[in-house]
GROMACS .gro file of C-alpha atoms in nm:
model
  130
    1LEU     CA    1   3.877  -3.106  -1.391
    2GLY     CA    2   3.837  -2.758  -1.260
    3GLY     CA    3   3.966  -2.678  -0.955
    4SER     CA    4   3.686  -2.456  -0.857
    5THR     CA    5   3.554  -2.537  -0.462
    6MET     CA    6   3.222  -2.399  -0.541
    7PRO     CA    7   2.922  -2.668  -0.542
    8GLU     CA    8   2.769  -2.680  -0.861
    9PRO     CA    9   2.369  -2.592  -0.808
   10GLU     CA   10   2.123  -2.889  -0.754
   11ASP     CA   11   1.927  -2.911  -1.099
   12ASP     CA   12   1.671  -3.076  -0.902
   13VAL     CA   13   1.649  -2.979  -0.547
   14GLU     CA   14   1.384  -3.146  -0.288
   15VAL     CA   15   1.105  -2.886  -0.215
   16ARG     CA   16   1.070  -2.949   0.177
   17LEU     CA   17   0.747  -2.888   0.349
   18GLU     CA   18   0.891  -2.579   0.512
   19ASP     CA   19   0.991  -2.432   0.170
   20GLN     CA   20   0.663  -2.505   0.015
   21LYS     CA   21   0.514  -2.268   0.352
   22ALA     CA   22   0.773  -1.984   0.276
   23ILE     CA   23   0.651  -2.037  -0.086
   24ASN     CA   24   0.331  -1.999  -0.005
   25LYS     CA   25   0.357  -1.718   0.208
   26PHE     CA   26   0.565  -1.535  -0.012
   27GLY     CA   27   0.285  -1.550  -0.269
   28ARG     CA   28  -0.008  -1.434  -0.039
   29LEU     CA   29   0.235  -1.143   0.092
   30ASN     CA   30   0.328  -1.045  -0.270
   31THR     CA   31  -0.062  -1.037  -0.347
   32ARG     CA   32  -0.119  -0.786  -0.020
   33MET     CA   33   0.133  -0.605  -0.107
   34ASN     CA   34   0.011  -0.543  -0.484
   35GLU     CA   35  -0.309  -0.473  -0.288
   36LEU     CA   36  -0.186  -0.213  -0.051
   37GLU     CA   37  -0.018  -0.019  -0.302
   38ASP     CA   38  -0.341   0.014  -0.503
   39GLU     CA   39  -0.514   0.149  -0.179
   40LEU     CA   40  -0.232   0.358  -0.096
   41LYS     CA   41  -0.249   0.548  -0.484
   42GLU     CA   42  -0.653   0.580  -0.365
   43LYS     CA   43  -0.574   0.765  -0.048
   44ARG     CA   44  -0.330   0.970  -0.215
   45SER     CA   45  -0.561   1.070  -0.472
   46LEU     CA   46  -0.847   1.101  -0.213
   47TYR     CA   47  -0.637   1.346   0.009
   48ASP     CA   48  -0.539   1.535  -0.346
   49GLN     CA   49  -0.856   1.603  -0.388
   50LEU     CA   50  -0.947   1.679  -0.093
   51ASP     CA   51  -0.641   1.941  -0.060
   52ASP     CA   52  -0.760   2.075  -0.421
   53ALA     CA   53  -1.141   2.096  -0.229
   54ALA     CA   54  -0.969   2.326   0.060
   55ASN     CA   55  -0.787   2.542  -0.216
   56GLU     CA   56  -1.092   2.625  -0.384
   57LEU     CA   57  -1.243   2.733  -0.038
   58ILE     CA   58  -0.998   2.964   0.029
   59LEU     CA   59  -1.119   3.135  -0.258
   60ALA     CA   60  -1.506   3.113  -0.154
   61ASP     CA   61  -1.668   3.448  -0.015
   62ASP     CA   62  -1.719   3.413   0.313
   63ASP     CA   63  -2.060   3.482   0.369
   64GLU     CA   64  -2.167   3.236   0.051
   65PRO     CA   65  -2.303   2.925   0.164
   66ILE     CA   66  -2.082   2.611   0.093
   67ARG     CA   67  -2.265   2.291  -0.075
   68VAL     CA   68  -2.056   1.958   0.074
   69ALA     CA   69  -2.170   1.595  -0.062
   70PHE     CA   70  -2.252   1.365   0.152
   71GLY     CA   71  -2.296   1.052  -0.012
   72GLU     CA   72  -2.565   1.098  -0.282
   73CYS     CA   73  -2.686   1.436  -0.119
   74TYR     CA   74  -2.584   1.792  -0.049
   75PHE     CA   75  -2.600   1.997   0.224
   76GLU     CA   76  -2.499   2.348   0.267
   77THR     CA   77  -2.286   2.488   0.516
   78ASP     CA   78  -2.069   2.778   0.607
   79LYS     CA   79  -1.751   2.835   0.519
   80ASP     CA   80  -1.551   2.751   0.862
   81GLN     CA   81  -1.738   2.449   0.867
   82ALA     CA   82  -1.696   2.335   0.528
   83ASP     CA   83  -1.335   2.401   0.612
   84GLU     CA   84  -1.321   2.213   0.897
   85LEU     CA   85  -1.478   1.907   0.756
   86LEU     CA   86  -1.179   1.946   0.496
   87GLU     CA   87  -0.947   1.905   0.752
   88THR     CA   88  -1.081   1.622   0.950
   89GLN     CA   89  -1.102   1.425   0.644
   90LYS     CA   90  -0.776   1.538   0.510
   91GLU     CA   91  -0.602   1.411   0.829
   92LYS     CA   92  -0.801   1.081   0.827
   93ALA     CA   93  -0.679   1.002   0.436
   94GLU     CA   94  -0.350   1.112   0.537
   95ALA     CA   95  -0.350   0.852   0.879
   96GLU     CA   96  -0.480   0.589   0.649
   97ALA     CA   97  -0.200   0.617   0.413
   98LYS     CA   98   0.060   0.651   0.687
   99ALA     CA   99  -0.096   0.294   0.782
  100ILE     CA  100  -0.056   0.138   0.468
  101GLU     CA  101   0.288   0.263   0.439
  102ASP     CA  102   0.386   0.113   0.772
  103GLU     CA  103   0.238  -0.233   0.658
  104LEU     CA  104   0.377  -0.193   0.325
  105SER     CA  105   0.707  -0.144   0.499
  106THR     CA  106   0.681  -0.471   0.681
  107ILE     CA  107   0.578  -0.712   0.423
  108LYS     CA  108   0.862  -0.533   0.208
  109SER     CA  109   1.111  -0.628   0.460
  110THR     CA  110   0.929  -0.993   0.539
  111LEU     CA  111   0.928  -1.023   0.143
  112ALA     CA  112   1.326  -0.975   0.121
  113MET     CA  113   1.407  -1.205   0.399
  114LEU     CA  114   1.202  -1.482   0.225
  115LYS     CA  115   1.333  -1.390  -0.122
  116GLN     CA  116   1.683  -1.462   0.016
  117GLN     CA  117   1.595  -1.785   0.218
  118LEU     CA  118   1.438  -1.905  -0.103
  119TYR     CA  119   1.688  -1.833  -0.332
  120SER     CA  120   1.980  -1.937  -0.132
  121ARG     CA  121   1.771  -2.284  -0.123
  122PHE     CA  122   1.652  -2.309  -0.440
  123GLY     CA  123   1.940  -2.066  -0.660
  124ASN     CA  124   1.827  -2.042  -1.020
  125ASN     CA  125   1.565  -2.304  -0.964
  126ILE     CA  126   1.319  -2.085  -0.838
  127ASN     CA  127   1.233  -1.728  -0.951
  128LEU     CA  128   1.043  -1.507  -0.734
  129GLU     CA  129   1.010  -1.190  -0.951
  130ALA     CA  130   0.741  -0.978  -1.060
   0.00000   0.00000   0.00000
C-alpha cells in the first residue's frame, strides 16, 4: 500500500487519569479566563468613567463645591479633594486591571501548554476550541 511513515491516528484513544485531569484543568482555566476577561472589561470601563470625571472636574470652577457620589449618597468637597479622590480611584482601578492582565497571561500560557499536550495525545479526537 502507501509508503507513509506517519502512524495513522487512532480513532479510539484511551483516556488515562492524567489525561482526564488535564482536560478538567483546561476546562476550569478556560472558564476562569472568560470570567477574568469580563472583569477586565469592567475595570477598564470604570477607569474610563473616572478619567472622564477627572476631565469634567478640570472644567469646574475652583471655588465651586463638588458633589461626590459615595454609595447611595453624595457629599460636597472642594475641587482639590475631589481631584485627589479621583486620582486615587483611577490608580486603584489601573492596579486591579494590571493584576487581572497578569493572571490572564499566566492562564493563557498554561492553556496553550495543556492544549499542545492534549492535541498531541488525542489529535482530532478532542476539540479544545471555544
